Tab-separated table of C-alpha atoms and ligand atoms in Angstrom:
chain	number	residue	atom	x	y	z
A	1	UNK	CA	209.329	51.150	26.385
A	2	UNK	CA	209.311	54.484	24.751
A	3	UNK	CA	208.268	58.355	25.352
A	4	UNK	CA	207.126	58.920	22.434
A	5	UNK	CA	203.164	59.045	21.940
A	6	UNK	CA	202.024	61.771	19.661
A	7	UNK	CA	203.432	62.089	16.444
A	8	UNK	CA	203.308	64.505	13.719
A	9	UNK	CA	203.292	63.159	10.082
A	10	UNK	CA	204.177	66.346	7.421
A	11	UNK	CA	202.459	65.438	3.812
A	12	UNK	CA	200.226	62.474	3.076
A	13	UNK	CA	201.173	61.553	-0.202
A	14	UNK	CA	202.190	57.756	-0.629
A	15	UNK	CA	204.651	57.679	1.772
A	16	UNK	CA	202.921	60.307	4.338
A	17	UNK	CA	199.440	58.315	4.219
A	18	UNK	CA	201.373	54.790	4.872
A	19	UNK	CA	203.705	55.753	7.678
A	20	UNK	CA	200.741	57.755	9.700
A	21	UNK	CA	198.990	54.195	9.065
A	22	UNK	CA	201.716	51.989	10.509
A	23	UNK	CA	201.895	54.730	13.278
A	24	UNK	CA	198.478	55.030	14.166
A	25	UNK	CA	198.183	51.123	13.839
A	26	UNK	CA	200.622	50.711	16.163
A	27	UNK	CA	198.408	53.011	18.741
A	28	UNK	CA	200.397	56.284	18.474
A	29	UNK	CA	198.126	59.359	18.731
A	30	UNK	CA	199.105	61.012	14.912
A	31	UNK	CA	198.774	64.420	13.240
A	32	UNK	CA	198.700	64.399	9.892
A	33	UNK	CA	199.517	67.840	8.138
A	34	UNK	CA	198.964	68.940	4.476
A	35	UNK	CA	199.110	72.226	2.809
A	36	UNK	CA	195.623	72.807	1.252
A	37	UNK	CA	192.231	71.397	2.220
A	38	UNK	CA	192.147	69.947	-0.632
A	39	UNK	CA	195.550	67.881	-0.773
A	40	UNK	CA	194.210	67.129	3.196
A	41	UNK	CA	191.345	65.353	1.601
A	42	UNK	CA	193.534	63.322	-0.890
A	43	UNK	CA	195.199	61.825	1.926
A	44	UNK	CA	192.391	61.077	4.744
A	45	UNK	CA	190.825	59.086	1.935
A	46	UNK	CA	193.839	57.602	0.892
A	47	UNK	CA	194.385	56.364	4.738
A	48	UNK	CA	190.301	55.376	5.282
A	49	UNK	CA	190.430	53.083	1.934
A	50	UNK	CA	193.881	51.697	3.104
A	51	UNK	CA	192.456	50.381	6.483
A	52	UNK	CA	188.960	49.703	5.471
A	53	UNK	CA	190.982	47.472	2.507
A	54	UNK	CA	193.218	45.703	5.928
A	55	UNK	CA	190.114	44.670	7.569
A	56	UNK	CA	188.433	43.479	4.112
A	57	UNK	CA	191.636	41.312	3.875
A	58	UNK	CA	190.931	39.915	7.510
A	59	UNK	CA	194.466	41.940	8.671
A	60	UNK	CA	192.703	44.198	11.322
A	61	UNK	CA	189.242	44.233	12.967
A	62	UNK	CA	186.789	46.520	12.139
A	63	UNK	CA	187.325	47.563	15.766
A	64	UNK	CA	190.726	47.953	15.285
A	65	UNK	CA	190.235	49.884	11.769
A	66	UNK	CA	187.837	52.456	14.060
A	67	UNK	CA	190.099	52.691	17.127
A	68	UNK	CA	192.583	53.561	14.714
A	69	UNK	CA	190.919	56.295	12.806
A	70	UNK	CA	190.273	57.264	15.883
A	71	UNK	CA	193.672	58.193	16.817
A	72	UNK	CA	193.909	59.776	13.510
A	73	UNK	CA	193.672	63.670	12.839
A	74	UNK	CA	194.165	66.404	10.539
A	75	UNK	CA	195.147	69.478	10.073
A	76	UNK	CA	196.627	72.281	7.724
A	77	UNK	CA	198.551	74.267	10.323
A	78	UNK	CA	201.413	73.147	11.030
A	79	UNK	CA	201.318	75.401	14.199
A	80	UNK	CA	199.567	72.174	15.534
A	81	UNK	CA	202.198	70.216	16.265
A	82	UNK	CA	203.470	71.875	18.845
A	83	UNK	CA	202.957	68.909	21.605
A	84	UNK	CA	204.541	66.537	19.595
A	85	UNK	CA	207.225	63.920	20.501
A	86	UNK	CA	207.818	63.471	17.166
A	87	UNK	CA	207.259	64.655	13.528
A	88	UNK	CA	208.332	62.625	10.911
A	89	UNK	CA	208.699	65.026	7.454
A	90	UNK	CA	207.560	62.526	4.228
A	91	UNK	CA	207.272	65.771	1.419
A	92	UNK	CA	208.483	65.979	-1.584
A	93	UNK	CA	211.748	64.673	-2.212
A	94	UNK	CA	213.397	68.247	-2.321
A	95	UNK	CA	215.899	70.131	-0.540
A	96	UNK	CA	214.779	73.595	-0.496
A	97	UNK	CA	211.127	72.521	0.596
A	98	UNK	CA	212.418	70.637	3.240
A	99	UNK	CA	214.621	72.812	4.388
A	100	UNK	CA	211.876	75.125	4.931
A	101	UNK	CA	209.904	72.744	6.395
A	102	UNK	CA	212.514	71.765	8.988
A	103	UNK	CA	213.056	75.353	9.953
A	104	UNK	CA	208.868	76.289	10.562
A	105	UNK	CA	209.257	72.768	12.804
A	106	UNK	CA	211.786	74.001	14.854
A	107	UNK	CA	209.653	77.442	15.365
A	108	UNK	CA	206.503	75.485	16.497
A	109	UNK	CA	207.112	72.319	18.328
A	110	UNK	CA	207.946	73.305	21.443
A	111	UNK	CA	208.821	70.229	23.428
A	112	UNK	CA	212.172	70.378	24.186
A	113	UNK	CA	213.231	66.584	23.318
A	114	UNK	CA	210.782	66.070	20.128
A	115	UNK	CA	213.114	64.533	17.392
A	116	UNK	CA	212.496	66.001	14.137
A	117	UNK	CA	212.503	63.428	11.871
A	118	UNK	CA	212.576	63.456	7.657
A	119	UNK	CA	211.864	60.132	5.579
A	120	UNK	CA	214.045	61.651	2.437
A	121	UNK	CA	215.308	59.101	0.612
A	122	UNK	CA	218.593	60.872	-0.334
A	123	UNK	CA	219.143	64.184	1.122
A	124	UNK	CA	222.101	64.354	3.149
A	125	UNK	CA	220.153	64.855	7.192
A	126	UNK	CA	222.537	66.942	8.230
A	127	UNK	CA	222.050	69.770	5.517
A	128	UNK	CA	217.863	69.637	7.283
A	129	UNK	CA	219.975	69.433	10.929
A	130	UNK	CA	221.516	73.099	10.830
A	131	UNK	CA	218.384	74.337	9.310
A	132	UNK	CA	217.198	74.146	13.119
A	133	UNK	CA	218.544	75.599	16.348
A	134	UNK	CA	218.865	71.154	17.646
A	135	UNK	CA	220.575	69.415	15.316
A	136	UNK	CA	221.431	67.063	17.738
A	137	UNK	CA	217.579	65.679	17.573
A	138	UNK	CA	217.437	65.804	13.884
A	139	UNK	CA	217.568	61.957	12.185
A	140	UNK	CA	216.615	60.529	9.028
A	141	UNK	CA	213.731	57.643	9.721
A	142	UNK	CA	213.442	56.230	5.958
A	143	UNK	CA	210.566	53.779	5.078
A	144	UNK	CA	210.101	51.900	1.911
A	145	UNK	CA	207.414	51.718	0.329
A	146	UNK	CA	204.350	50.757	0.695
A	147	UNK	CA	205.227	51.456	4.685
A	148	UNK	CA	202.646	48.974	6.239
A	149	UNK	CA	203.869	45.765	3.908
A	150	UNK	CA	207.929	46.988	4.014
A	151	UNK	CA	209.232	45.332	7.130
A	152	UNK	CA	212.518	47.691	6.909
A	153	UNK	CA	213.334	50.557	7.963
A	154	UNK	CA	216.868	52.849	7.797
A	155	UNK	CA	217.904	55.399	10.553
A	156	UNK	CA	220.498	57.907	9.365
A	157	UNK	CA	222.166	59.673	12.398
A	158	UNK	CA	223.716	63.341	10.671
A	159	UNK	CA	227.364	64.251	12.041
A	160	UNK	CA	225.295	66.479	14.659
A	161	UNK	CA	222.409	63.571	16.282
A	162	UNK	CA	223.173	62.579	19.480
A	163	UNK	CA	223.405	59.091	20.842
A	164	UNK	CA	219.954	59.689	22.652
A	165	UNK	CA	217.762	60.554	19.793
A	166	UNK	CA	219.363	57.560	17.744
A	167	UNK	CA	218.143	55.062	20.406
A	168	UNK	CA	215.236	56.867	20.965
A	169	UNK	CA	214.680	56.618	17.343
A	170	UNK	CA	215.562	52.886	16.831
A	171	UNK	CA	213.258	51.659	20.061
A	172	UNK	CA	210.505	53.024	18.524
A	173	UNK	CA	211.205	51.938	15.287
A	174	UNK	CA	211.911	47.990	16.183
A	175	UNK	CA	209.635	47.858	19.652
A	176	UNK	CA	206.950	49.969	18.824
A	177	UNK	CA	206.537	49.641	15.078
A	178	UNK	CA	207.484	46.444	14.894
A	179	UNK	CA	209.932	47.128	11.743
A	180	UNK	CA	213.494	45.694	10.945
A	181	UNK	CA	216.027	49.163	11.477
A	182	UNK	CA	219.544	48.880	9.859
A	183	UNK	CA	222.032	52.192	10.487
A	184	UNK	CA	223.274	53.861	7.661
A	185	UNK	CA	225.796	56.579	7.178
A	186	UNK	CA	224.910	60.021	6.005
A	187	UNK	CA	225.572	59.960	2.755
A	188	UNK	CA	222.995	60.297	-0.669
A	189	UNK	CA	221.102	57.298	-0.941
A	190	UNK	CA	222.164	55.711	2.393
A	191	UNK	CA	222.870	51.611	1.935
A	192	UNK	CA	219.065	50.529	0.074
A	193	UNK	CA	218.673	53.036	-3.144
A	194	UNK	CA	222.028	53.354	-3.232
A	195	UNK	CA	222.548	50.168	-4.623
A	196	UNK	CA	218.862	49.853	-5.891
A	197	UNK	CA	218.456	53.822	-7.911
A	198	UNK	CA	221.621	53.025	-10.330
A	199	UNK	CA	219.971	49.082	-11.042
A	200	UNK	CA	216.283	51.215	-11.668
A	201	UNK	CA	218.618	53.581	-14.255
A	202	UNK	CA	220.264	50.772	-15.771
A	203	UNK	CA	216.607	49.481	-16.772
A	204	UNK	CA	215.574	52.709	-17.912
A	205	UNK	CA	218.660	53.430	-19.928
A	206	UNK	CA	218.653	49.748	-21.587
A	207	UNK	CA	214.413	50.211	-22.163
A	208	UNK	CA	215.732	53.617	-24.300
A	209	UNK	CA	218.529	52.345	-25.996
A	210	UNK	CA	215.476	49.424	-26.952
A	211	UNK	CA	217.749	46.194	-26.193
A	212	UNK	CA	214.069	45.130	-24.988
A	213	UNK	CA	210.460	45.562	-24.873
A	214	UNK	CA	209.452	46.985	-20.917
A	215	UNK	CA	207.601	43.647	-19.851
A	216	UNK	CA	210.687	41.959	-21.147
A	217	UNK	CA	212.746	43.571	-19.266
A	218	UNK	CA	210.462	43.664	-16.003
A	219	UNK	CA	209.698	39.934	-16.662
A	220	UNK	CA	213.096	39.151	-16.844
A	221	UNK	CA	213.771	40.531	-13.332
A	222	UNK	CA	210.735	39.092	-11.738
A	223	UNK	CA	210.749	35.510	-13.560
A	224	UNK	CA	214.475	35.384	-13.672
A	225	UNK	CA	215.641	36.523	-9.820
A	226	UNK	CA	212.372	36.492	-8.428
A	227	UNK	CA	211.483	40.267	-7.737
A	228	UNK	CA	208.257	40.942	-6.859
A	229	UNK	CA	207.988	43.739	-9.650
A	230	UNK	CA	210.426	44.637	-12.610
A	231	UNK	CA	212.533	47.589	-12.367
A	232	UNK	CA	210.193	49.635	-14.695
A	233	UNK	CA	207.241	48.701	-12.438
A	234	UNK	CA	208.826	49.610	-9.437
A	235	UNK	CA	210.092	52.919	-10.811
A	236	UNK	CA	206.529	53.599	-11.969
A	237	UNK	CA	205.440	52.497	-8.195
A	238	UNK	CA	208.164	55.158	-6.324
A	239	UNK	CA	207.132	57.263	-8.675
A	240	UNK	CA	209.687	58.771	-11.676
A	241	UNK	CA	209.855	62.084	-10.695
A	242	UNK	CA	210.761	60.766	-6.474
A	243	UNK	CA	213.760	58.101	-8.732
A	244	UNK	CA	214.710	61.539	-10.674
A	245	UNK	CA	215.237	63.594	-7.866
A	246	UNK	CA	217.278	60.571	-5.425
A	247	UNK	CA	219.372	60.140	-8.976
A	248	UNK	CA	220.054	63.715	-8.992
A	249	UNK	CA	221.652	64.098	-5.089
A	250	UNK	CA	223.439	61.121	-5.209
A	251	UNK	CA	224.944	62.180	-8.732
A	252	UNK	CA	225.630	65.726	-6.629
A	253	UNK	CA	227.217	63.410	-4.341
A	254	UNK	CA	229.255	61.431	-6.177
A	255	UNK	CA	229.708	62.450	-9.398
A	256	UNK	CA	229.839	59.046	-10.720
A	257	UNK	CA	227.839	58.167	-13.850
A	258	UNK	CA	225.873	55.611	-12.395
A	259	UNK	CA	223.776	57.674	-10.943
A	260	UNK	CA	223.235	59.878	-14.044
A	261	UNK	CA	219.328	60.357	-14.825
A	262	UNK	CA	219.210	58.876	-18.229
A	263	UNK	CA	217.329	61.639	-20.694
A	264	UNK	CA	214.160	59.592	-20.966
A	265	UNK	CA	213.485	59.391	-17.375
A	266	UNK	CA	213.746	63.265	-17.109
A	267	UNK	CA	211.458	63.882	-20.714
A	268	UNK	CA	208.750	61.658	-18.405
A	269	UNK	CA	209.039	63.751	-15.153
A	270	UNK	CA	208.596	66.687	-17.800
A	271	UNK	CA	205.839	65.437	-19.249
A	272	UNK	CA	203.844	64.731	-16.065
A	273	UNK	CA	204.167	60.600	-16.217
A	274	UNK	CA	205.260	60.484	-12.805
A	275	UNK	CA	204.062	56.534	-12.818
A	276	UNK	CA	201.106	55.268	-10.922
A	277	UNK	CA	200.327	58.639	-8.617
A	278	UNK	CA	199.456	60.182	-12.371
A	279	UNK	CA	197.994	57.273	-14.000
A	280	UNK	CA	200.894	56.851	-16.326
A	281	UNK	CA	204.828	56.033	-16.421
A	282	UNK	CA	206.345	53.074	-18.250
A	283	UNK	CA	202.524	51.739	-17.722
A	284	UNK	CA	199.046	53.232	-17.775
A	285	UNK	CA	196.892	52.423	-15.129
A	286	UNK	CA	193.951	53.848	-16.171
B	1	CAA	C1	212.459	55.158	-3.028
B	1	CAA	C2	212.842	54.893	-1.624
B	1	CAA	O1	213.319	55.801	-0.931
B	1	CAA	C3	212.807	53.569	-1.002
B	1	CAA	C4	211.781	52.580	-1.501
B	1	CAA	O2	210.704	52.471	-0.958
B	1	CAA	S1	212.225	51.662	-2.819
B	1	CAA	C5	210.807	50.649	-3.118
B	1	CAA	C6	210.719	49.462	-2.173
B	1	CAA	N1	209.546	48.688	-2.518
B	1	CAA	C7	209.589	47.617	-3.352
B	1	CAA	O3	210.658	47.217	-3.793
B	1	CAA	C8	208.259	47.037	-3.689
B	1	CAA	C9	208.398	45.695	-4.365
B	1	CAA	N2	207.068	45.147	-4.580
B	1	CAA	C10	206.393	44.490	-3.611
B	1	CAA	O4	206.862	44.311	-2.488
B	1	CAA	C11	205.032	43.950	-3.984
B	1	CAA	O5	204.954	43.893	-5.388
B	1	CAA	C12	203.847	44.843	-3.454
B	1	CAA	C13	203.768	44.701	-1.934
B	1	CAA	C14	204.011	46.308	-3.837
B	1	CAA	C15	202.544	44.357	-4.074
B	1	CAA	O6	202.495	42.991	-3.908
B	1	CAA	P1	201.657	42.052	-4.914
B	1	CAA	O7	201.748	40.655	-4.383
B	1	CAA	O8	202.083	42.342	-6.292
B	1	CAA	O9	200.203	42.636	-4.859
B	1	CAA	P2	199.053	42.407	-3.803
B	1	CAA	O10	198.630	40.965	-3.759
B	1	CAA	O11	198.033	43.414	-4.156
B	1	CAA	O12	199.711	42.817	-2.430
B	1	CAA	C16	200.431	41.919	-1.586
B	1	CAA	C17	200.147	42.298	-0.169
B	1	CAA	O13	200.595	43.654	0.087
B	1	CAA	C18	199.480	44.458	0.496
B	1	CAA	N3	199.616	45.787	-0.102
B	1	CAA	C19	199.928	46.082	-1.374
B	1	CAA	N4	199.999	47.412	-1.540
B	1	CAA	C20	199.703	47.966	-0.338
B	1	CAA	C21	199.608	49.294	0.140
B	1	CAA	N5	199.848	50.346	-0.643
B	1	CAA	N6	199.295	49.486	1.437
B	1	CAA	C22	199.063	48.447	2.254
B	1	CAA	N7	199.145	47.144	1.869
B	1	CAA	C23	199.460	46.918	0.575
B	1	CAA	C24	198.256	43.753	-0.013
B	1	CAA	O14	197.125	44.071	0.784
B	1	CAA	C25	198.654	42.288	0.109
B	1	CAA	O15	198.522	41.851	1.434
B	1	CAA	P3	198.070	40.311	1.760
B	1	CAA	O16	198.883	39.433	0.873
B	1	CAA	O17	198.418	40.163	3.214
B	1	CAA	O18	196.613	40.276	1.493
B	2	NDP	N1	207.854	56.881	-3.252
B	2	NDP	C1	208.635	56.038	-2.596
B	2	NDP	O1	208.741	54.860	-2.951
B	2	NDP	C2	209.394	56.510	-1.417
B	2	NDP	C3	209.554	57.862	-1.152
B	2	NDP	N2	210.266	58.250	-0.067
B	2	NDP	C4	210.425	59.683	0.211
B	2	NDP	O2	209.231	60.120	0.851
B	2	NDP	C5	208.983	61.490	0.499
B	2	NDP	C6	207.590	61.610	-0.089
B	2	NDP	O3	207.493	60.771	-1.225
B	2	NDP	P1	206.069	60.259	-1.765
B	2	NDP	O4	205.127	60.148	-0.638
B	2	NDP	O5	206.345	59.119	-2.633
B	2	NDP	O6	205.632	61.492	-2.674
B	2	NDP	P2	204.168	61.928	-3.135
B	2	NDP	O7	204.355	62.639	-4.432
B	2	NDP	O8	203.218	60.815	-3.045
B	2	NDP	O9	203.768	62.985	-2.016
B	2	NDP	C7	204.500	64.193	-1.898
B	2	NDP	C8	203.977	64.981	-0.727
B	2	NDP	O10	204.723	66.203	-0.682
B	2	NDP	C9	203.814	67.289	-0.619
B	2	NDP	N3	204.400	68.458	-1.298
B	2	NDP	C10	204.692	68.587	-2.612
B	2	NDP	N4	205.224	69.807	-2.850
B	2	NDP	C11	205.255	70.433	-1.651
B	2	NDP	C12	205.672	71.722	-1.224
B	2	NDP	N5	206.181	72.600	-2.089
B	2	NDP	N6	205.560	72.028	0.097
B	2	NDP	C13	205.042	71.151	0.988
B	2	NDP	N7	204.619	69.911	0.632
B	2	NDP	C14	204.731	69.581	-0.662
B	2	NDP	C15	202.593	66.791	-1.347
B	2	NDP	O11	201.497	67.589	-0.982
B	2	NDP	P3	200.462	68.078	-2.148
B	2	NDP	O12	199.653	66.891	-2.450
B	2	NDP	O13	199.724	69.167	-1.457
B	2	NDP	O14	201.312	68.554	-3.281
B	2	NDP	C16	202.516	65.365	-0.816
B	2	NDP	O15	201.981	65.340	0.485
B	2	NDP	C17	210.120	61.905	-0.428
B	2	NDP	O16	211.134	62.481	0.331
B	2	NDP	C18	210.575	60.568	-1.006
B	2	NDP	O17	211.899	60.606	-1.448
B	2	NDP	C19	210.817	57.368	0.816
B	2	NDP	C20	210.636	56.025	0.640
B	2	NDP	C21	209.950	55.490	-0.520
């Protein structure tokens, strides 16, 4: 059904932790790689309380949970990855560090046909493509958040992917993983936050202006259209400084106003509420 077994899963922040999850659940032998021992920690805890939490909740058996720590590991060296099929990228959302990313991949995994993979939510793929010497393997694989209860997932060929790594990419995606793919083009926010970042700024812009309180707004939007969470909630959940940064290529993109960062959003990201990863955003969660 597919070649690929072993993947390599670069940063285990939110996104990171849950896609190595869905992976690993899934029986794919994953890597997980972070920069410090420390961040490294973060994240295998992150991924043990996630599980053990699945097989509280009845989802998975305890024998599952432990076959699939077991296919679980760790490492800081990215120099590790070298025998894998593919490594999806999930760091910050930022060009530069990708970009540098992307080219110490291409130095160290050395199968020929690994696809090199990034989950950016708006950074044009084929600006991470011509950072390495295949840009025809190079595809954006974009999960949403959080990755094991999202069924969907976008795949964003760049000008340069072939037709083989984009079917390569989709089996594994809809066989193996089980997830609902739709194809976007490569442009800043692809089809999802490009319709869903300017709605999140519209919130945040009509919370500043004070039109309404933030639970009236996020109320309005969950008990009026029936979203599971309020725009300000769900910022707060991406976190503000991830909905700053996709704001800020797509406005690079397109120049259009909608996607202008309002002030307030950027004063948070200044000031460190990032949302829920720091404890506080539009909400505390102390
Ligand atoms: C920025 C980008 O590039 C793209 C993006 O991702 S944009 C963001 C997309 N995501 C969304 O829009 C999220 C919208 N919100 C939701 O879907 C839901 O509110 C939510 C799933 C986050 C939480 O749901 P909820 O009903 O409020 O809470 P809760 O009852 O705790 O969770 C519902 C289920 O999800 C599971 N769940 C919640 N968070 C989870 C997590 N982080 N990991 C695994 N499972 C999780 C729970 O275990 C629970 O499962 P069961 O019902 O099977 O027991
Ligand atoms: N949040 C969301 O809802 C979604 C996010 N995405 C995308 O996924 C990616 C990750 O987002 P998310 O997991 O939310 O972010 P988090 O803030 O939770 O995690 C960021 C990760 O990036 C690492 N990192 C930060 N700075 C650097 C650096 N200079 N060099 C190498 N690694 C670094 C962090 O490691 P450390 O802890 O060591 O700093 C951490 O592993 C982004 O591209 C984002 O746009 C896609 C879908 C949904």
């Amino acid at each position: 059904m597919t070649d690929i077994e072993r993947v390599g899963i670069v940063g285990c922040g939110q996104m990171g932790a849950g896609i190595a999850e869905v992976c690993a659940r899934s029986g794919l032998d994953v890597m997980v790689a972070e920069t410090t021992g420390e961040a490294l920690e973060i994240g295998r805890t992150r991924l043990h309380n996630s599980l053990s939490k699945a097989a509280e909740r009845g989802k998975i058996s305890e024998e599952e949970r432990d076959a699939t720590l077991a296919r679980l590991s760790f490492t800081t060296d990215l120099g590790e990855f070298a025998d894998r099929d593919l490594v999806i990228e999930a760091v910050v959302e930022n060009e530069q560090v990708k970009t540098e990313i992307f080219q110490i991949l291409d130095q160290v995994v050395t199968r020929p046909d690994a696809i090199l993979a990034s989950n950016t939510s708006s950074i044009p793929l084929v600006k991470l493509a011509v950072a390495t010497s295949r840009p025809d393997q190079v595809i954006g694989i974009h999960f949403f958040n959080p990755a094991p209860v999202q069924k969907l997932v976008e795949l964003i060929p760049a000008l340069t992917t072939s037709e083989g790594t984009i079917s390569r990419a989709q089996v594994l995606v809809e066989k193996v993983l089980g997830k609902h793919a739709i194809r976007a083009q490569d442009r800043s926010g692809f089809v999802v936050n490009a319709l869903l970042i300017p709605y999140l700024l519209s919130a945040i812009r009509m919370f500043e202006s004070g039109i309404a309180s933030r639970e009236d707004i996020d109320n309005g939007m969950e008990l009026g259209c029936a979203h599971p969470m309020g725009p300000l909630k769900l910022s707060d959940l991406i976190g503000l400084d991830t909905v700053a940064s996709v704001a800020d290529s797509m406005y690079d993109e397109y120049k259009e106003p909608l996607y202008a960062a309002p002030p307030l959003l950027q004063r948070m990201v200044d000031a460190g509420r990032l949302g829920r990863k720091t404890g506080s955003g539009f909400y505390s969660y102390a």
